[in-house]
Each structure stands twice: as structure tokens, then as C-alpha cells.
PDB file of C-alpha atoms in Angstrom:
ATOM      1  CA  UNK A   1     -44.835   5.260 -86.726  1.00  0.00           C
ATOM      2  CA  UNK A   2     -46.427   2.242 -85.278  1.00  0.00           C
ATOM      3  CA  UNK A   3     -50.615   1.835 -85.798  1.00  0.00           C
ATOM      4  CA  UNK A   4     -50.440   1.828 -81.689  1.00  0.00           C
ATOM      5  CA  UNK A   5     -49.020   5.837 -81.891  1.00  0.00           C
ATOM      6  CA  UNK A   6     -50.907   6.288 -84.646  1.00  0.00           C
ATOM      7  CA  UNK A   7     -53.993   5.566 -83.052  1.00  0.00           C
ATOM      8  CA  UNK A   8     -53.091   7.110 -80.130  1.00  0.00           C
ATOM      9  CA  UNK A   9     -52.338  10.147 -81.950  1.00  0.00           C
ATOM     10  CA  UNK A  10     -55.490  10.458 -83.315  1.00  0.00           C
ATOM     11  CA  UNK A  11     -57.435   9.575 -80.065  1.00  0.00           C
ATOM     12  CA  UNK A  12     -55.664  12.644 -78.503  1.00  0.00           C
ATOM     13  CA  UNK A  13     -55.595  14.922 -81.223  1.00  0.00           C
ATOM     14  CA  UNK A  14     -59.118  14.080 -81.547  1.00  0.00           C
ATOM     15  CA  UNK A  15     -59.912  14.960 -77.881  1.00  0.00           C
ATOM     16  CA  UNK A  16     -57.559  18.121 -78.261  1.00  0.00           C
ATOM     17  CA  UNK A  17     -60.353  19.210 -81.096  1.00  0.00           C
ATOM     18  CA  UNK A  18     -63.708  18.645 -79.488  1.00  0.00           C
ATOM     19  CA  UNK A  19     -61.966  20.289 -76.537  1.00  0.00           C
ATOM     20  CA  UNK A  20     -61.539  23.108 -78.776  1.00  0.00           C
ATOM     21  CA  UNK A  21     -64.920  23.448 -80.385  1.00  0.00           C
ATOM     22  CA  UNK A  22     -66.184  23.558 -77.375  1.00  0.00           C
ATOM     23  CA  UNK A  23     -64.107  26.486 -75.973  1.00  0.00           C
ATOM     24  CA  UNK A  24     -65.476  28.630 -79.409  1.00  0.00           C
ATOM     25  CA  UNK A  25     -68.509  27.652 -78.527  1.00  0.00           C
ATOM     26  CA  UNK A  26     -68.176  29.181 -75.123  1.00  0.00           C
ATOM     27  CA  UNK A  27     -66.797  32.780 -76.654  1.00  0.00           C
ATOM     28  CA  UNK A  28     -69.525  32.975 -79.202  1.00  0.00           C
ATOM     29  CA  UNK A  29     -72.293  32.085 -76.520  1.00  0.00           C
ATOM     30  CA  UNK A  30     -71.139  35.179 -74.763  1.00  0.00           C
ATOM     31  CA  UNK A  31     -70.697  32.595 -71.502  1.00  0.00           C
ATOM     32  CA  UNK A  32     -67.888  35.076 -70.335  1.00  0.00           C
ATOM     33  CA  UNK A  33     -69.359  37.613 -69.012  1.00  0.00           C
ATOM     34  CA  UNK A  34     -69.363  40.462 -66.081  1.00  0.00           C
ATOM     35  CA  UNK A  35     -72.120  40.432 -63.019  1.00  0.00           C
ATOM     36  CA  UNK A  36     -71.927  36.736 -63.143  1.00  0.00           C
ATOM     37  CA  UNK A  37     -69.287  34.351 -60.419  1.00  0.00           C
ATOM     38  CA  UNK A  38     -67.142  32.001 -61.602  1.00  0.00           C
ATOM     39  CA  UNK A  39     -68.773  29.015 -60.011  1.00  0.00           C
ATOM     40  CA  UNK A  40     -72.237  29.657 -62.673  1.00  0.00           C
ATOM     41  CA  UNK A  41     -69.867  30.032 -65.206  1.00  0.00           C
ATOM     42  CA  UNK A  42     -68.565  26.854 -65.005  1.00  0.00           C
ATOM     43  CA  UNK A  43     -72.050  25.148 -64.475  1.00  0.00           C
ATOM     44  CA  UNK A  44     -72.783  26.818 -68.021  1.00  0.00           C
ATOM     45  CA  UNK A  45     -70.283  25.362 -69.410  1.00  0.00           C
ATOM     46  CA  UNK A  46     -70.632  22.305 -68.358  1.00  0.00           C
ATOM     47  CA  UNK A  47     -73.967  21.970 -69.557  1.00  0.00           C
ATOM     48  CA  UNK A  48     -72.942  23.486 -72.642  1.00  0.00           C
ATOM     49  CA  UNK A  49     -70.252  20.724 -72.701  1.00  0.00           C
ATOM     50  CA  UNK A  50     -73.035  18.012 -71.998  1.00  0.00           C
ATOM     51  CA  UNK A  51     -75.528  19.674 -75.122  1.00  0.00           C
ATOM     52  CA  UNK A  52     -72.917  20.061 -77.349  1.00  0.00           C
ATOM     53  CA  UNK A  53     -70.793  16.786 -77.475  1.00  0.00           C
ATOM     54  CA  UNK A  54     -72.327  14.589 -74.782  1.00  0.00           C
ATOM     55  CA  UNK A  55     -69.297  15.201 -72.174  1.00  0.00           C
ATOM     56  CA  UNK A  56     -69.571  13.911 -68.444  1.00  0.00           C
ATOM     57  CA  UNK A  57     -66.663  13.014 -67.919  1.00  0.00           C
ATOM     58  CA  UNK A  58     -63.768  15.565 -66.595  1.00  0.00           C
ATOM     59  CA  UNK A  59     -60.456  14.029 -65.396  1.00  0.00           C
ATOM     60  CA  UNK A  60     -59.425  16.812 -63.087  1.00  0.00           C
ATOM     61  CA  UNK A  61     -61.090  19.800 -61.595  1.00  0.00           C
ATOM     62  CA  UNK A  62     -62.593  22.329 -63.808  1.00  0.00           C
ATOM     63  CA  UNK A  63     -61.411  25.723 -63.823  1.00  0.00           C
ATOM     64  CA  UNK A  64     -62.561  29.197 -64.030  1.00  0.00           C
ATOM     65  CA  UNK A  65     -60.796  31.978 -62.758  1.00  0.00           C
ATOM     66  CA  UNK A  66     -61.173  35.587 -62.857  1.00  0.00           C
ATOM     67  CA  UNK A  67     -59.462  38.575 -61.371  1.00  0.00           C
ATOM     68  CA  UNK A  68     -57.029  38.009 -58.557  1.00  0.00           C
ATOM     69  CA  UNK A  69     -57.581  34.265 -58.901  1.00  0.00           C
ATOM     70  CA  UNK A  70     -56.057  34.061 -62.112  1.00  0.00           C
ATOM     71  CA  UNK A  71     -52.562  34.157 -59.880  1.00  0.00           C
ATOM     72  CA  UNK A  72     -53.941  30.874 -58.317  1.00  0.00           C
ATOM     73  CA  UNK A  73     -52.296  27.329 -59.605  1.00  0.00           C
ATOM     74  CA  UNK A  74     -54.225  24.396 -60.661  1.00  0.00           C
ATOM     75  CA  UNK A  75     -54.092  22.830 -56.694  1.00  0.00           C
ATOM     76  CA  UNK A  76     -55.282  26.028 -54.931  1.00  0.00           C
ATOM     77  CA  UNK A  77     -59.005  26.718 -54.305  1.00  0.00           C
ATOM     78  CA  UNK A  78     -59.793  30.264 -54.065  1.00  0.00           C
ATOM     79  CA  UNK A  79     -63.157  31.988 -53.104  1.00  0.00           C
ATOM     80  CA  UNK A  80     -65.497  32.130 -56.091  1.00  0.00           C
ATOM     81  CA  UNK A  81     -65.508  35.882 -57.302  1.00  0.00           C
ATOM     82  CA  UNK A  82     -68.052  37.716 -59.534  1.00  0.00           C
ATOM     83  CA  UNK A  83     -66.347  38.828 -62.703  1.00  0.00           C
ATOM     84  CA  UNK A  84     -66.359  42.236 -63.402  1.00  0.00           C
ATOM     85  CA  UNK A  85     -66.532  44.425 -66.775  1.00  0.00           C
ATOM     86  CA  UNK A  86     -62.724  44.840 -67.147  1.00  0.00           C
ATOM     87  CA  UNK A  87     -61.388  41.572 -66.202  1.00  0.00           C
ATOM     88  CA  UNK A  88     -59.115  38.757 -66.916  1.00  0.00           C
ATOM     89  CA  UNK A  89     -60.198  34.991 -66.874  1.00  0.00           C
ATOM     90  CA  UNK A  90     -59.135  32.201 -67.447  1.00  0.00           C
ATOM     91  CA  UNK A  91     -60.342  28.186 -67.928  1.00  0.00           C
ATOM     92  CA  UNK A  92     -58.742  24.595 -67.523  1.00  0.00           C
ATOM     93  CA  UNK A  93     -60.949  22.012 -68.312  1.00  0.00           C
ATOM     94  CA  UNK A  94     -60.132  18.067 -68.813  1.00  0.00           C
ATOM     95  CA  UNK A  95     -63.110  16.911 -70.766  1.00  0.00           C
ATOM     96  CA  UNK A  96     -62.775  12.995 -71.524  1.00  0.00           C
ATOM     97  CA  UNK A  97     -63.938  11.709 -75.313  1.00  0.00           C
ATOM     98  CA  UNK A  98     -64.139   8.303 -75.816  1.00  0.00           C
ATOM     99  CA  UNK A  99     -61.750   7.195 -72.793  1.00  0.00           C
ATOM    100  CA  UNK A 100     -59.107   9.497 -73.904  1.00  0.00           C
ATOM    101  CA  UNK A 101     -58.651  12.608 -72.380  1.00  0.00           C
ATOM    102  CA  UNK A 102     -57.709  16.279 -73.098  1.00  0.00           C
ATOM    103  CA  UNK A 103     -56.454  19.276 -71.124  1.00  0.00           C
ATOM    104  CA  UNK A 104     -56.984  22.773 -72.876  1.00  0.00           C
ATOM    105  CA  UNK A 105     -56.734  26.388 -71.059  1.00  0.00           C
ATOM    106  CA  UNK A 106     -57.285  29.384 -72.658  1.00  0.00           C
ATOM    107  CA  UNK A 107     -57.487  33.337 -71.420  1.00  0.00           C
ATOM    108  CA  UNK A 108     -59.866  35.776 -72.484  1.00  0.00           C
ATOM    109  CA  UNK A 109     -60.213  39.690 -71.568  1.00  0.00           C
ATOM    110  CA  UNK A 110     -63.094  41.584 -70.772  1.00  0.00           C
ATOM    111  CA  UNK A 111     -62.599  45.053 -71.683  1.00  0.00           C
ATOM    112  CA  UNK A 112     -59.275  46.662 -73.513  1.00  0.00           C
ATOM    113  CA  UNK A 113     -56.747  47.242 -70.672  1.00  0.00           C
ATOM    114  CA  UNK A 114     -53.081  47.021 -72.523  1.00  0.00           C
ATOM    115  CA  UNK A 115     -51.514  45.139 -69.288  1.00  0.00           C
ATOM    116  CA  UNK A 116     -53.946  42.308 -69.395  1.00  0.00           C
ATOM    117  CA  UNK A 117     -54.380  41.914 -73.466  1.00  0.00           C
ATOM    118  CA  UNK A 118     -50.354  42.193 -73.434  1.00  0.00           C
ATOM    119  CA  UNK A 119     -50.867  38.978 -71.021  1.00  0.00           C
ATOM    120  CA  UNK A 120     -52.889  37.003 -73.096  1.00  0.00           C
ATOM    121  CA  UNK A 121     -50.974  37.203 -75.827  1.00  0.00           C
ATOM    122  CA  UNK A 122     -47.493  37.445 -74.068  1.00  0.00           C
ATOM    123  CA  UNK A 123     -48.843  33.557 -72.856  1.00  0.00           C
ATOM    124  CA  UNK A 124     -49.647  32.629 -76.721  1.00  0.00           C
ATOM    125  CA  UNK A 125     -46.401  33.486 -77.590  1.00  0.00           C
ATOM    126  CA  UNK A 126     -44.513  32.152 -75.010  1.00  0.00           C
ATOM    127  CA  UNK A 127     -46.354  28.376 -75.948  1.00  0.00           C
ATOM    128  CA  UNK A 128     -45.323  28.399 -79.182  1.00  0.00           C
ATOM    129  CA  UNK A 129     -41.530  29.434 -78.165  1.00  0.00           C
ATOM    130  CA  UNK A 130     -41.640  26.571 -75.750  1.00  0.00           C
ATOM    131  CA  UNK A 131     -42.854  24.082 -78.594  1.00  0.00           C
ATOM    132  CA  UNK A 132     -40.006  25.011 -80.692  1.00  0.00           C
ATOM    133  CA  UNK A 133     -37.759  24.163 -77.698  1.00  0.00           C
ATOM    134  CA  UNK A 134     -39.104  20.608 -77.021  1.00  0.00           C
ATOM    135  CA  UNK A 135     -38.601  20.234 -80.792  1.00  0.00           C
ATOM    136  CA  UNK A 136     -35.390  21.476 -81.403  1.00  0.00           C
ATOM    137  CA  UNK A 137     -34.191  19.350 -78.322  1.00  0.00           C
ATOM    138  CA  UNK A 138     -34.445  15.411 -79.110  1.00  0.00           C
ATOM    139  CA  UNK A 139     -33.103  14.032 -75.464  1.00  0.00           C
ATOM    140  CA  UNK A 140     -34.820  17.462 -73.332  1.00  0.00           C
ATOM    141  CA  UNK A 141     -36.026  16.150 -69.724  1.00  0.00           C
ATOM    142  CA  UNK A 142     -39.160  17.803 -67.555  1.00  0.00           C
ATOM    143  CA  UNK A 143     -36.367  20.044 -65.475  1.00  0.00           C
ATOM    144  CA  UNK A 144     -34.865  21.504 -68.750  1.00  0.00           C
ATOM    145  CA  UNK A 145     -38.178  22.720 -70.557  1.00  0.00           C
ATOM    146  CA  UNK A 146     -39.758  23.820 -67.462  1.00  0.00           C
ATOM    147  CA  UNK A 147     -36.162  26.217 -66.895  1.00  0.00           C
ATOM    148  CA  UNK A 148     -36.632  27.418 -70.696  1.00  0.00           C
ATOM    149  CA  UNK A 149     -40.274  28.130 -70.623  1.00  0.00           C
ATOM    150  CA  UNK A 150     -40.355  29.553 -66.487  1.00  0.00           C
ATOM    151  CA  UNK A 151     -37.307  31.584 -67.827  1.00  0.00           C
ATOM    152  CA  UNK A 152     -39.837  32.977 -71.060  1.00  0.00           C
ATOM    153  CA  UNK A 153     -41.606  34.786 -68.028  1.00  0.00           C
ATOM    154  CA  UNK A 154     -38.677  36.967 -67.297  1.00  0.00           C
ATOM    155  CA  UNK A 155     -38.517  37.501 -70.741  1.00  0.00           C
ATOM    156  CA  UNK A 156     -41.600  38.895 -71.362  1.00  0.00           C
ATOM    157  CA  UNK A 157     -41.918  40.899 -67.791  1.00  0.00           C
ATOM    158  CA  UNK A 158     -43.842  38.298 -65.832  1.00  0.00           C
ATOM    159  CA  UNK A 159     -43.196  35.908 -63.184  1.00  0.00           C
ATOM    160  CA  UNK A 160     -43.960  32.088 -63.976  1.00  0.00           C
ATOM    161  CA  UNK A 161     -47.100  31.235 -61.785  1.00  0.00           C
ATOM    162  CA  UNK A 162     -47.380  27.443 -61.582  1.00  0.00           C
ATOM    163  CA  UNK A 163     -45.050  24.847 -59.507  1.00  0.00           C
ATOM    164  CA  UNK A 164     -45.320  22.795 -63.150  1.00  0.00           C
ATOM    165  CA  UNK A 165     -44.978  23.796 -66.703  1.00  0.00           C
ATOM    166  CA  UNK A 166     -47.406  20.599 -67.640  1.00  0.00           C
ATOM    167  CA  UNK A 167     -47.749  16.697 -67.494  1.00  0.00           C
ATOM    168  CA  UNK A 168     -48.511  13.825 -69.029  1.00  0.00           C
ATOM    169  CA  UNK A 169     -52.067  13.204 -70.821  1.00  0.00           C
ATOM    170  CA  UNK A 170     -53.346   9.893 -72.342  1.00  0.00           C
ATOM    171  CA  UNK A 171     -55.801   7.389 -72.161  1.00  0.00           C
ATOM    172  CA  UNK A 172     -58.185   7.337 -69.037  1.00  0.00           C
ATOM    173  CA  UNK A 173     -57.087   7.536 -65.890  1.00  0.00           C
ATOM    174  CA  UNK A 174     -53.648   8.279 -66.892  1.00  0.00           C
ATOM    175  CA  UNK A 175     -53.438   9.738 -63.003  1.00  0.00           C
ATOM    176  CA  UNK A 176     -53.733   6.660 -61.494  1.00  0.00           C
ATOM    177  CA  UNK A 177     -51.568   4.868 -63.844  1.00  0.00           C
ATOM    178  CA  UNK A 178     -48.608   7.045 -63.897  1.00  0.00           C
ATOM    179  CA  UNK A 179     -49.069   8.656 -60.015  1.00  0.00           C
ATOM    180  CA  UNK A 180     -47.899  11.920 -59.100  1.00  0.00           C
ATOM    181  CA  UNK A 181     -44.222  11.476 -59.308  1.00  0.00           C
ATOM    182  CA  UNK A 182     -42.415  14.595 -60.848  1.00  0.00           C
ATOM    183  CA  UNK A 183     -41.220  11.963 -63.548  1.00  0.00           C
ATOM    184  CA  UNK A 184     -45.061  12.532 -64.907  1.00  0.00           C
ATOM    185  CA  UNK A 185     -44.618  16.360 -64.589  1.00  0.00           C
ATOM    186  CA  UNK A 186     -42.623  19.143 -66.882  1.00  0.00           C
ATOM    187  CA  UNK A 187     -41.352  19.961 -63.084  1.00  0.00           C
ATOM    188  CA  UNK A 188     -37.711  21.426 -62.020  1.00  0.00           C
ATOM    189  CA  UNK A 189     -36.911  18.306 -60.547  1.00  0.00           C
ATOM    190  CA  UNK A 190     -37.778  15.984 -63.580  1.00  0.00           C
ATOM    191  CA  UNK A 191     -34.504  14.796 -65.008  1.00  0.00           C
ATOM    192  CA  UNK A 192     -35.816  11.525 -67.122  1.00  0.00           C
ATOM    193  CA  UNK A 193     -36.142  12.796 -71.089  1.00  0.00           C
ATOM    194  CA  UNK A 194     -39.597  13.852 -71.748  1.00  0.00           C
ATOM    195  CA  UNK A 195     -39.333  11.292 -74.732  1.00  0.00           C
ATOM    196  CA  UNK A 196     -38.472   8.310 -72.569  1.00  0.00           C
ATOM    197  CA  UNK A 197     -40.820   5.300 -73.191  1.00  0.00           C
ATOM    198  CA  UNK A 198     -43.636   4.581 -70.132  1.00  0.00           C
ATOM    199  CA  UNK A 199     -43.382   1.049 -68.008  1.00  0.00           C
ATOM    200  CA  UNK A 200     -44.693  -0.501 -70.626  1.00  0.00           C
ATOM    201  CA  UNK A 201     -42.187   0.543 -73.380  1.00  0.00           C
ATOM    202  CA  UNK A 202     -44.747   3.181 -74.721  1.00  0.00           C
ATOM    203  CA  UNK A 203     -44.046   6.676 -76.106  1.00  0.00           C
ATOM    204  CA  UNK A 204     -45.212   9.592 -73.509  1.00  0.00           C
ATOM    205  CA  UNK A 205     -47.637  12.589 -74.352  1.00  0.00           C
ATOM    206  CA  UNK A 206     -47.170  15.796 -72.738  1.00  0.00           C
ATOM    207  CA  UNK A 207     -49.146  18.769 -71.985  1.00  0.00           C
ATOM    208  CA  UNK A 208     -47.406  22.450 -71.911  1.00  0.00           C
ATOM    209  CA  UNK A 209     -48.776  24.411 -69.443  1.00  0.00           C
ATOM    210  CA  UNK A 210     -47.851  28.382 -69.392  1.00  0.00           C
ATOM    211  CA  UNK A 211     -48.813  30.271 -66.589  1.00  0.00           C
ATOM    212  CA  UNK A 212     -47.785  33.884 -66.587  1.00  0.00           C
ATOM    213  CA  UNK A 213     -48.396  36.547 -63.470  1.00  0.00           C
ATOM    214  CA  UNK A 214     -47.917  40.322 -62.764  1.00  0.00           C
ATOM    215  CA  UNK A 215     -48.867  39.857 -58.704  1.00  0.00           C
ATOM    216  CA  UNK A 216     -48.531  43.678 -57.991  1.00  0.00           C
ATOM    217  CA  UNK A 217     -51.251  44.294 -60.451  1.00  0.00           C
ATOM    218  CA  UNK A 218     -52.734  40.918 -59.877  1.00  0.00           C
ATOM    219  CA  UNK A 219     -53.466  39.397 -63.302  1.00  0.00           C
ATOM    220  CA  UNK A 220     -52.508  36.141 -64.336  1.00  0.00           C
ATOM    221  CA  UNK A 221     -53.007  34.378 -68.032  1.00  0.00           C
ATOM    222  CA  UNK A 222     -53.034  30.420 -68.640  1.00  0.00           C
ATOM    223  CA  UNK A 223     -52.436  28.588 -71.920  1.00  0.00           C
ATOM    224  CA  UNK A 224     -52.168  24.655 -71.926  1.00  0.00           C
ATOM    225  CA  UNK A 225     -52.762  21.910 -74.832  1.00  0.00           C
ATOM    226  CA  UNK A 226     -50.914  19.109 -76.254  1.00  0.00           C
ATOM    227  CA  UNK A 227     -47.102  19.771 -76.639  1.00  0.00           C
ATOM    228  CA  UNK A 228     -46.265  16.344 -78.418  1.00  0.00           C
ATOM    229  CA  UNK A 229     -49.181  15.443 -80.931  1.00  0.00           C
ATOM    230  CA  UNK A 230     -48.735  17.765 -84.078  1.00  0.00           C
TER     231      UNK A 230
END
């Protein structure tokens, strides 16, 4: 591996962590929690995120979704709800460290109903089947993992909720570099190999997104972090 990937690597993997400490912090800081809306949620966090490791940054939108708005995609904007004492949520946040950024999701249930804890985990599991894919698959393009991991839904008795399965992530602003082509996105009509250098003869990083849905009972459960950086 060349010291450019390597460094890379770490700069994501890096970004991936903090991402993560800060989503414990989050859980243990009892931020999730009923009577409040999503909206002061996600100014907690973000001052959390500020206290904690200094972030300002975000390189998209940041998410929190609870209820009926966890069948919402990324794009949509719903109406802010109040979370209740039995609900589902879910976050996306793209914090930026350093100039490089990360994209983590995670779902979390507030009570003990079976349907929506089978949901959250149902999403975990599904991840990790759709790693081993990309893996076992050395010339796999956007169109072929997003069919193996939108198929995973049917598999586990939900329907795949996003128009994406995930994108590229890498050094600030990767949007504007790389535009909103599906070629950037794990997208049905992505047929260029995920592992395909970039314009300027670079390897690619990818994000896996799994987005999972049940829209008669209206629950949905999001898991997304780096596919490609072990």
C-alpha cells in the first residue's frame, strides 16, 4: 500500500472513530430521550459535538429522526416530531476532523417493542452481510452491491428505504469534487467498479448505507459507516 492510502486510511479511519466516540457519548448522556423534538436533539448534539472534540464542521445535513420519519431518506425534510416513550430514532451526521470527513448513522429504541428492536438489529446484520459482499467481489460496481444489499431487505421482511445504498467519502469537500453523478453513489444505475481509481488515478472510499422500512407499521432503522477502510 502506498504512504498516500496509507495516510488516507488513517485520516478516515480516524474520522470514522471520533465520529464514533461521539455517538457513545450521546447514548450515555441520555440525549435520546421522549418529550423532547428532534430539532433540540440535534442542537444537543451538536454542542455536545463542539465540547467534546471541537467539531464545526458537518459536510451534509444532520439527521435525527424519530417515529414515522425514520421512513424518510437522507433528501426529504419532514416536520420535526416530539419523540415519544416507545420510539424508534435514528441519526446521520457528517462531522469533519481535520479536513477529512466521516458519515456514521446509527438506530436506537426507546422502549422494548420486538418489531422495532428486530429492526435495529435486522439493519446491523444486514451491514455486515453487505461488507462480506463488497469483499468477496474484487471487480463489484455501485448497481451490483446496491441489488445485493436492497435485496437483504426482502430477506429479512423489510422494504429497502433509500434511492442509494451509500457514496463516496474522503477528504473535504469530496461533494464538490466528485458531483452528484450516480458514478459517486452505491446507486442501481452505477455500473463503473466501486474499486475503479478517481480522475486523478486515486483509489475510491465508500460509505454503506442500509436503510430498512416496515411502512404499514411505520418504522424505519439506518446504519451507515465506512465500507472500504478496515
Amino acid at each position: 500500500m502506498n504512504s498516500y492510502l496509507t495516510q488516507r486510511h488513517l485520516s478516515l479511519r480516524e474520522a470514522e472513530t471520533k465520529a464514533a466516540e461521539l455517538f457513545r457519548a450521546i447514548e450515555e448522556k441520555g440525549l435520546l430521550r421522549s418529550g423532547v423534538t428532534e430539532k433540540q436533539i440535534n442542537r444537543e448534539i451538536y454542542e455536545l459535538a463542539f465540547q467534546m472534540l471541537g467539531i464545526k464542521k458537518y459536510w451534509h445535513k444532520r439527521i435525527v429522526r424519530a417515529g414515522r420519519n425514520t421512513l424518510y431518506p437522507y433528501r426529504e425534510n419532514p416536520p420535526d416530531l416530539t419523540v415519544s416513550d416507545e420510539d424508534i430514532v435514528f441519526l446521520d451526521f457528517g462531522p469533519i476532523f481535520e479536513d477529512w470527513e466521516a458519515d456514521f448513522g446509527r438506530t436506537y429504541v426507546l422502549g422494548d417493542d420486538p418489531n422495532k428492536l428486530k429492526l435495529q438489529s435486522d439493519i446491523a446484520l444486514a451491514w455486515a452481510e453487505g461488507k462480506a459482499f463488497f469483499q468477496s467481489q474484487p471487480q463489484i460496481t455501485g448497481s451490483e452491491l446496491f441489488a445485493f444489499v436492497s435485496g437483504l431487505a426482502a430477506k429479512y421482511g423489510w422494504e429497502f428505504g433509500g434511492p442509494h445504498a451509500g457514496h463516496l467519502i474522503g477528504e473535504f469537500p469530496h461533494e464538490q469534487i466528485q458531483g452528484e453523478e450516480v458514478e459517486n453513489y452505491i446507486h442501481p444505475d452505477n455500473h463503473v467498479p466501486m474499486r475503479a481509481p478517481d480522475q486523478n488515478g486515486h483509489p475510491r472510499d465508500w460509505i454503506l448505507e442500509i436503510h430498512f422500512v416496515d411502512r404499514k407499521l411505520e418504522i424505519g432503522g439506518f446504519m451507515e459507516q465506512l465500507l472500504t477502510v478496515d
